[in-house]
CSV table of N, CA, C and O in Angstrom, one decimal:
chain,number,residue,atom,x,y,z
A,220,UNK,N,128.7,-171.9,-19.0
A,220,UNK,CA,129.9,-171.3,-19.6
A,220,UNK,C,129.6,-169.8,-19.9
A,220,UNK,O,128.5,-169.4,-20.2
A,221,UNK,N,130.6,-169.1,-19.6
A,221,UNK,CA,130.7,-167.5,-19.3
A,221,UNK,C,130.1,-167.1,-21.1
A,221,UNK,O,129.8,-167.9,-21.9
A,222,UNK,N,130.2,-165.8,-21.3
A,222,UNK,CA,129.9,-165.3,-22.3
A,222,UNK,C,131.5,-165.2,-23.8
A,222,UNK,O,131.6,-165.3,-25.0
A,223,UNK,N,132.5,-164.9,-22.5
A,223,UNK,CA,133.7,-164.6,-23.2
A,223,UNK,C,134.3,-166.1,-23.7
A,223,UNK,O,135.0,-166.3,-24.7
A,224,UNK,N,133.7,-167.2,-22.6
A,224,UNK,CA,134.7,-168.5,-23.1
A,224,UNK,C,134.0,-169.0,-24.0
A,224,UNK,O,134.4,-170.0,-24.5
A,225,UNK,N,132.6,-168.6,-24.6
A,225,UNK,CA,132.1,-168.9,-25.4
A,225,UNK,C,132.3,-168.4,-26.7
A,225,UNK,O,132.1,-169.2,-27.6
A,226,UNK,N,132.7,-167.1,-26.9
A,226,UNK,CA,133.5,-166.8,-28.2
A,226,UNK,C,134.6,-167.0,-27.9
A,226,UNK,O,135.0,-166.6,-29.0
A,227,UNK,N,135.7,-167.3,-27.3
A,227,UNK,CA,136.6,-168.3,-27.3
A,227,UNK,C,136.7,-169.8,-27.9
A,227,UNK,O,137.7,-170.2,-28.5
A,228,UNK,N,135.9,-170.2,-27.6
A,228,UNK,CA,135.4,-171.5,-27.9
A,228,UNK,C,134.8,-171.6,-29.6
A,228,UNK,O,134.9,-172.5,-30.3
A,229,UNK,N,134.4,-170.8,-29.8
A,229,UNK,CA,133.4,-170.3,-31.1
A,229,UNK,C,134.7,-169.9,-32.4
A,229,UNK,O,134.7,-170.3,-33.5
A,230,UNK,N,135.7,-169.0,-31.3
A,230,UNK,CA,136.7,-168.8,-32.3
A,230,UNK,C,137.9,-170.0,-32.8
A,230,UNK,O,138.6,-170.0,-33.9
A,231,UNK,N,138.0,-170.8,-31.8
A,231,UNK,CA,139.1,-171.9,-31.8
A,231,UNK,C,138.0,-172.9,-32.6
A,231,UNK,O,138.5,-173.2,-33.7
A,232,UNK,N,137.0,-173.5,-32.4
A,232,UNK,CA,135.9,-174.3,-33.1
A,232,UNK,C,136.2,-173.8,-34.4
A,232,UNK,O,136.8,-174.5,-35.1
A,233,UNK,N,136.0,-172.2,-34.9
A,233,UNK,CA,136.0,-172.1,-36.5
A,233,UNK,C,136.9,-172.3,-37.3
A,233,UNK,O,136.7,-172.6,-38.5
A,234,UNK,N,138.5,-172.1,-36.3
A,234,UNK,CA,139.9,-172.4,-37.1
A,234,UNK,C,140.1,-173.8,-37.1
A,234,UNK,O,140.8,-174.4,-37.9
A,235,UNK,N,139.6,-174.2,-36.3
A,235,UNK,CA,140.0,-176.0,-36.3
A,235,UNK,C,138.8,-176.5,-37.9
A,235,UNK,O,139.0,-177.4,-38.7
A,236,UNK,N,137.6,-175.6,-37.8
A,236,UNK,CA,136.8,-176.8,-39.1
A,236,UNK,C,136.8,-176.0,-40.3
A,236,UNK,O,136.2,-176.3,-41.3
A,237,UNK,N,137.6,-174.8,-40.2
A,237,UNK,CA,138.5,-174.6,-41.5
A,237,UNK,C,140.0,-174.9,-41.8
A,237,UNK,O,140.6,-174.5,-42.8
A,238,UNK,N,140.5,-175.8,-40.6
A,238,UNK,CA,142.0,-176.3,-41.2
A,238,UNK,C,141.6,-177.6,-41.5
A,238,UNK,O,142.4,-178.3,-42.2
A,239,UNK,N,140.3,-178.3,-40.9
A,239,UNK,CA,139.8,-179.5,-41.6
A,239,UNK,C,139.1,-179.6,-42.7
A,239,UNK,O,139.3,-180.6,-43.4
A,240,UNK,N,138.3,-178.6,-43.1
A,240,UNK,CA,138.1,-178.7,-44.6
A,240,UNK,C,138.7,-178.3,-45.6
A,240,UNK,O,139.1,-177.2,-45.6
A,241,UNK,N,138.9,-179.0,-46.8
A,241,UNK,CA,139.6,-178.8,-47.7
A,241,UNK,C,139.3,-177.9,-48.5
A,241,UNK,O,138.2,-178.2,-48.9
A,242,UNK,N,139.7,-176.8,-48.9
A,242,UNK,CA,139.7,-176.1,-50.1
A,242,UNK,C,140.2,-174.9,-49.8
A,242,UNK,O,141.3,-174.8,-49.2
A,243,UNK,N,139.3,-173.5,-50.5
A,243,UNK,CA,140.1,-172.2,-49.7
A,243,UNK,C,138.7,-171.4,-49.7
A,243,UNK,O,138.1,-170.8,-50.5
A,244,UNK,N,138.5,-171.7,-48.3
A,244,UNK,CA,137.6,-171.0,-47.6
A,244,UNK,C,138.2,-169.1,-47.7
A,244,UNK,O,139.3,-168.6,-47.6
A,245,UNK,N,136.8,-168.5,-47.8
A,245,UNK,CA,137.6,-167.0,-47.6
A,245,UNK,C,136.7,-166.5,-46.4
A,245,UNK,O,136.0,-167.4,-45.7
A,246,UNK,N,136.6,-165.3,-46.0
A,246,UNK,CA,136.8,-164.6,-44.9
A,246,UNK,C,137.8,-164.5,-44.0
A,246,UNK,O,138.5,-165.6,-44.0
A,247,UNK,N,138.2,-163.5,-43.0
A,247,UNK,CA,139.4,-163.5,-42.1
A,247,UNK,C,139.0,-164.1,-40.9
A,247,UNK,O,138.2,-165.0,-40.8
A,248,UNK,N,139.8,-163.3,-39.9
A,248,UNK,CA,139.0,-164.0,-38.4
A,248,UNK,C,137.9,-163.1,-37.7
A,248,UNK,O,137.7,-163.3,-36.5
A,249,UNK,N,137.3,-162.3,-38.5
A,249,UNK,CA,135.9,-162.1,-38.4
A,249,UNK,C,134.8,-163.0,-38.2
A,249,UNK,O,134.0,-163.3,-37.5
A,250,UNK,N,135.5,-163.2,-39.7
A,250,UNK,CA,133.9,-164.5,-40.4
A,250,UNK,C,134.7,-165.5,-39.6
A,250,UNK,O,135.7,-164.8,-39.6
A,251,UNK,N,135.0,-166.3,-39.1
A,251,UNK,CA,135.5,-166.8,-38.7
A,251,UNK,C,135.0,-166.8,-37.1
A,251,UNK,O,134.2,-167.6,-36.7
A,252,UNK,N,135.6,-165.9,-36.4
A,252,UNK,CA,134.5,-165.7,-35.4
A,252,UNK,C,133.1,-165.9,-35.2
A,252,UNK,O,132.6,-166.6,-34.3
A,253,UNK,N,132.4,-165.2,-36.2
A,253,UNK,CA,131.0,-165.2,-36.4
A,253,UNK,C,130.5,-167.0,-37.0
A,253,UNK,O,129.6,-167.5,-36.4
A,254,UNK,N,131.1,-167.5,-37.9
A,254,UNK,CA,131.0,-168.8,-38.0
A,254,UNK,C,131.6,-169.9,-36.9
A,254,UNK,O,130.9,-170.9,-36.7
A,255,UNK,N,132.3,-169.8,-36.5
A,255,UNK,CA,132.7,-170.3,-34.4
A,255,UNK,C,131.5,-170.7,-34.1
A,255,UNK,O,131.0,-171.8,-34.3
A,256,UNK,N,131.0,-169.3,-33.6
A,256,UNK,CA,130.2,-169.0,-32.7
A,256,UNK,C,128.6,-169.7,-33.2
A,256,UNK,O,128.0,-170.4,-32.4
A,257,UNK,N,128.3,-169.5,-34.4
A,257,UNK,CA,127.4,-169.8,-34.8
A,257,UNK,C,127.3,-171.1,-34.8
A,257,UNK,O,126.4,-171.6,-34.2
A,258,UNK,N,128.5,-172.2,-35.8
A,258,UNK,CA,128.9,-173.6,-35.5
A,258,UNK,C,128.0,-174.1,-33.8
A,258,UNK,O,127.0,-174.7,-33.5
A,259,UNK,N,129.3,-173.1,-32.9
A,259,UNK,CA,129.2,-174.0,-31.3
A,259,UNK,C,127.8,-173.8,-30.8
A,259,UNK,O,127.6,-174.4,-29.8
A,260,UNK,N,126.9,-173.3,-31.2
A,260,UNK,CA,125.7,-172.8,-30.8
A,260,UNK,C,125.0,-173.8,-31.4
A,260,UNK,O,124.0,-174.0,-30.8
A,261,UNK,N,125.1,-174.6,-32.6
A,261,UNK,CA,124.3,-174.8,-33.7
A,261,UNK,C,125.1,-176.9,-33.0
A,261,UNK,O,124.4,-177.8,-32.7
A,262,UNK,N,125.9,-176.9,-33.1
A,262,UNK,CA,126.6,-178.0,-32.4
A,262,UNK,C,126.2,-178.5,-31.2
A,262,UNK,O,126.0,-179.7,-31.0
A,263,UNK,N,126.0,-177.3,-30.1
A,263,UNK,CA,125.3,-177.5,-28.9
A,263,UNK,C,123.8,-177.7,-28.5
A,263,UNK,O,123.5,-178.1,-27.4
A,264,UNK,N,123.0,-177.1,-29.5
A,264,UNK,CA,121.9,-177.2,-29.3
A,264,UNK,C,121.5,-178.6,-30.7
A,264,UNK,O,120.4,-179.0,-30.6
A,265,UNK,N,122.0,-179.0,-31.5
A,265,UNK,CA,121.8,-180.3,-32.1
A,265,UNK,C,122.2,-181.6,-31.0
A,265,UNK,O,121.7,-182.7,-30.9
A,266,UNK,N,123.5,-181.0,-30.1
A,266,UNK,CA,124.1,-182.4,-29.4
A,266,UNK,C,123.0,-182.1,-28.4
A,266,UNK,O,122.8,-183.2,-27.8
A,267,UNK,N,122.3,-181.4,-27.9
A,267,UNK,CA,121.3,-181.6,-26.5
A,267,UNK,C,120.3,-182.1,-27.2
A,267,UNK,O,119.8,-183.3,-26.9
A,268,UNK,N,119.8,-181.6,-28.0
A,268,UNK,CA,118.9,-182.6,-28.8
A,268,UNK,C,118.6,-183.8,-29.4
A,268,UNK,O,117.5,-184.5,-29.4
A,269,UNK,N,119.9,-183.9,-30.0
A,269,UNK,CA,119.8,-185.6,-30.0
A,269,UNK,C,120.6,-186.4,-29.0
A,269,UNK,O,120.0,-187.3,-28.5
A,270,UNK,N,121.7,-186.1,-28.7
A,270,UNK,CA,122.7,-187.0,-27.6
A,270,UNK,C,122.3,-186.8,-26.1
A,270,UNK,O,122.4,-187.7,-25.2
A,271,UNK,N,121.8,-185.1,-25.8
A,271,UNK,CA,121.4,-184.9,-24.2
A,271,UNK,C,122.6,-184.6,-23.6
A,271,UNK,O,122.9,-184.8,-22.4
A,272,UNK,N,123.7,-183.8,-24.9
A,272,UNK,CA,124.7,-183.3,-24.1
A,272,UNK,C,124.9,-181.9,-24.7
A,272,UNK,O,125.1,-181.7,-25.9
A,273,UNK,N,124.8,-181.1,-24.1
A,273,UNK,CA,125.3,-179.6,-24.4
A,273,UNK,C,126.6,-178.8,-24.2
A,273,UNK,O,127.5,-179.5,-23.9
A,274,UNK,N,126.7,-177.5,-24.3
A,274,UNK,CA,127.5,-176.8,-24.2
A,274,UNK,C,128.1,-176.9,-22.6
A,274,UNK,O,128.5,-175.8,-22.4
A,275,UNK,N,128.2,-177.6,-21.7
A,275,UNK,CA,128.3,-177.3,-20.4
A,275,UNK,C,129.6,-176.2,-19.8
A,275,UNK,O,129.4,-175.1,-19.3
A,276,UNK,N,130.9,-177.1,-20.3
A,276,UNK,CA,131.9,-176.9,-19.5
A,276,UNK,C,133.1,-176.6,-20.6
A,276,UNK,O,133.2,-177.2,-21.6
A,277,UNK,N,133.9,-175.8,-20.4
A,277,UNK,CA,134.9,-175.4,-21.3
A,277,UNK,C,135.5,-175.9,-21.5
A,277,UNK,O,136.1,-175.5,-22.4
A,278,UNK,N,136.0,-177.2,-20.9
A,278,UNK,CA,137.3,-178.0,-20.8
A,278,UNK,C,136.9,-179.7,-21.2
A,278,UNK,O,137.6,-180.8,-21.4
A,279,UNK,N,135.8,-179.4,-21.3
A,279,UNK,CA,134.6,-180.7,-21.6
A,279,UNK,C,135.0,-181.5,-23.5
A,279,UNK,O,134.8,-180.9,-24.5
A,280,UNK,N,135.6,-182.8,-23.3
A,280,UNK,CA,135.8,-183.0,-24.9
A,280,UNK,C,134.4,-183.2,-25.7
A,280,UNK,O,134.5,-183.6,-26.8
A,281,UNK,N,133.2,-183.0,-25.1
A,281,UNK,CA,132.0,-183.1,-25.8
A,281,UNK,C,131.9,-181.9,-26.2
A,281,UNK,O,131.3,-181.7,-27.2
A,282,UNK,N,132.3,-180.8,-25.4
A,282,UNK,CA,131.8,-179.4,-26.0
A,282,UNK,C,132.3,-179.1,-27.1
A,282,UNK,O,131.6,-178.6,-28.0
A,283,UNK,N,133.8,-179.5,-27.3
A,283,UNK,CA,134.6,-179.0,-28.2
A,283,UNK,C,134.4,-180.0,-29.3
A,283,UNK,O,134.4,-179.3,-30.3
A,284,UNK,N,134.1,-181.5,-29.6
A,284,UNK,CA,133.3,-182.2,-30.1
A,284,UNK,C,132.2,-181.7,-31.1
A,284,UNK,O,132.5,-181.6,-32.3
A,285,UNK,N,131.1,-181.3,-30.5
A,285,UNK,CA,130.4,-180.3,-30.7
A,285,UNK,C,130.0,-178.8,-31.1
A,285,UNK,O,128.9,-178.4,-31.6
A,286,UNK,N,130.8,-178.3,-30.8
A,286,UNK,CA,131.2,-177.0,-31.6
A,286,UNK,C,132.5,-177.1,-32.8
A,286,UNK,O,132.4,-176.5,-33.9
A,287,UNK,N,133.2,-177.8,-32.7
A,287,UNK,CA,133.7,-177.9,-34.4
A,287,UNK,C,132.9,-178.8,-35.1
A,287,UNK,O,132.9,-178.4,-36.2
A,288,UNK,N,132.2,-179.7,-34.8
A,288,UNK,CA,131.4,-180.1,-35.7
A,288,UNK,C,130.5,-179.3,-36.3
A,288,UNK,O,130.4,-179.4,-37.5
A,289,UNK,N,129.5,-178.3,-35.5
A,289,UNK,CA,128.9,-177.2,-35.7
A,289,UNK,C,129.2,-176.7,-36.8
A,289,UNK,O,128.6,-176.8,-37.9
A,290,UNK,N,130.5,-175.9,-36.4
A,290,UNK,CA,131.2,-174.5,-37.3
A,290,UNK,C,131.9,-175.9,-38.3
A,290,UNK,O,132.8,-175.5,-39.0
A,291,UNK,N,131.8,-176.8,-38.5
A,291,UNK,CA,132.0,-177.6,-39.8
A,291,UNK,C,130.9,-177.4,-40.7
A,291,UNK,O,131.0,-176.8,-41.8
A,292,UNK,N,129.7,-178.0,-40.2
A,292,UNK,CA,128.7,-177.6,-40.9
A,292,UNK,C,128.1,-176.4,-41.5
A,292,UNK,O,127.8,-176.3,-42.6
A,293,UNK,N,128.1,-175.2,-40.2
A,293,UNK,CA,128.2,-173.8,-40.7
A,293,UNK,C,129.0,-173.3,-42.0
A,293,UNK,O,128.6,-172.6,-43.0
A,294,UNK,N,130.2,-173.9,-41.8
A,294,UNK,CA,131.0,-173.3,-42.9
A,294,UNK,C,131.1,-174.0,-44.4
A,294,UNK,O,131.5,-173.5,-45.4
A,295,UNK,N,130.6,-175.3,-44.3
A,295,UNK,CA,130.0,-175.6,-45.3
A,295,UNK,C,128.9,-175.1,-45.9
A,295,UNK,O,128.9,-175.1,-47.1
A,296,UNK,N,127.9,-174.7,-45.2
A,296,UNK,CA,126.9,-173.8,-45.7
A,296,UNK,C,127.4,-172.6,-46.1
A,296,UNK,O,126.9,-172.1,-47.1
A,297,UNK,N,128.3,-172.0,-45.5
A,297,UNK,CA,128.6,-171.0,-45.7
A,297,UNK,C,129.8,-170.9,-47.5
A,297,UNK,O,129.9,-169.9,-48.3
A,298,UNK,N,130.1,-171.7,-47.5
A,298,UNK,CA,131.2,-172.2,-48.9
A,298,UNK,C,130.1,-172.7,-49.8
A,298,UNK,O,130.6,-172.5,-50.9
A,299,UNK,N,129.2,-173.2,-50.0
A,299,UNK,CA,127.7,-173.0,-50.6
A,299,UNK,C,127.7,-172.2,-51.1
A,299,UNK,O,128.1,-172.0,-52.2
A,300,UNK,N,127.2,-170.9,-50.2
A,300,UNK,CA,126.3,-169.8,-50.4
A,300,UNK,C,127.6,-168.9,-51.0
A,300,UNK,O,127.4,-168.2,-52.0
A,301,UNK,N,128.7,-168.8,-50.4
A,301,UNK,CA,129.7,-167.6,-51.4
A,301,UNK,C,130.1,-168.3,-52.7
A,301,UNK,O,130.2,-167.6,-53.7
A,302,UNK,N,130.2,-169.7,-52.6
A,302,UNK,CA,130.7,-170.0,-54.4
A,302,UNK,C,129.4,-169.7,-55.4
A,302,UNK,O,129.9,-169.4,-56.4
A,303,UNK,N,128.3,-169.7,-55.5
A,303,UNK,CA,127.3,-169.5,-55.7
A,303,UNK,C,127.3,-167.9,-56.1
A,303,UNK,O,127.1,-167.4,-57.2
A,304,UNK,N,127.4,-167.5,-55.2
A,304,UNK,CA,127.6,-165.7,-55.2
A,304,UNK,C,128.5,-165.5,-56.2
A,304,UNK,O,128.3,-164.9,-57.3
A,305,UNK,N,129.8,-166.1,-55.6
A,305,UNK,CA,130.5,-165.8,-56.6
A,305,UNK,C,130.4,-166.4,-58.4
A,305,UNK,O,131.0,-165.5,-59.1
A,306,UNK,N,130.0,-167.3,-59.0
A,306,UNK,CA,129.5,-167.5,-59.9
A,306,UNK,C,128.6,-166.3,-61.0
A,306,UNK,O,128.5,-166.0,-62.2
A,307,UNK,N,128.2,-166.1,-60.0
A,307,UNK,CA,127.0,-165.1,-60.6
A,307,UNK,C,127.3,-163.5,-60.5
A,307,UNK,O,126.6,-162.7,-61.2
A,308,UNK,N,128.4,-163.2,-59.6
A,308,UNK,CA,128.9,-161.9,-60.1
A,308,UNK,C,129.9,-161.4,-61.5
A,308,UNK,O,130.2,-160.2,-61.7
């Protein structure tokens, strides 16, 4: 997969596992981007690792599988670390 359909992928992954998680996530479509991206990377390299399937093909329902699960996890981590922040400012 090219470089561009990969933040493509990264960006549509982040909006899909922040209209799945419940609450109110902040950042724009920056963080959003950057959590995508990070998700599909973090999705792809856990699914080759345990399942033996990766990032291959853009059109692939494991990829996309796989990178919103990712950027689910990501941004849970990431809603951790700002409520936390925020508490303490």
């Amino acid at each position: 997969m090219g470089f561009f359909a990969f933040l493509i992928l990264g960006l549509i992954a982040g909006a899909i596992a922040k209209l799945i998680l419940p609450g109110k996530q902040g950042g724009g479509w920056f963080i959003t981007l950057l959590l995508g991206v990070v998700g599909a990377f973090l999705g792809g390299w856990l699914g080759s690792l345990i399942f033996g399937v990766g990032l291959n093909e853009f059109w692939s329902w494991s990829t996309w599988l796989l990178a919103i699960a990712g950027s689910i996890v990501v941004l849970l981590i990431y809603g951790l670390v700002t409520r936390n922040s925020r508490k303490t400012a």
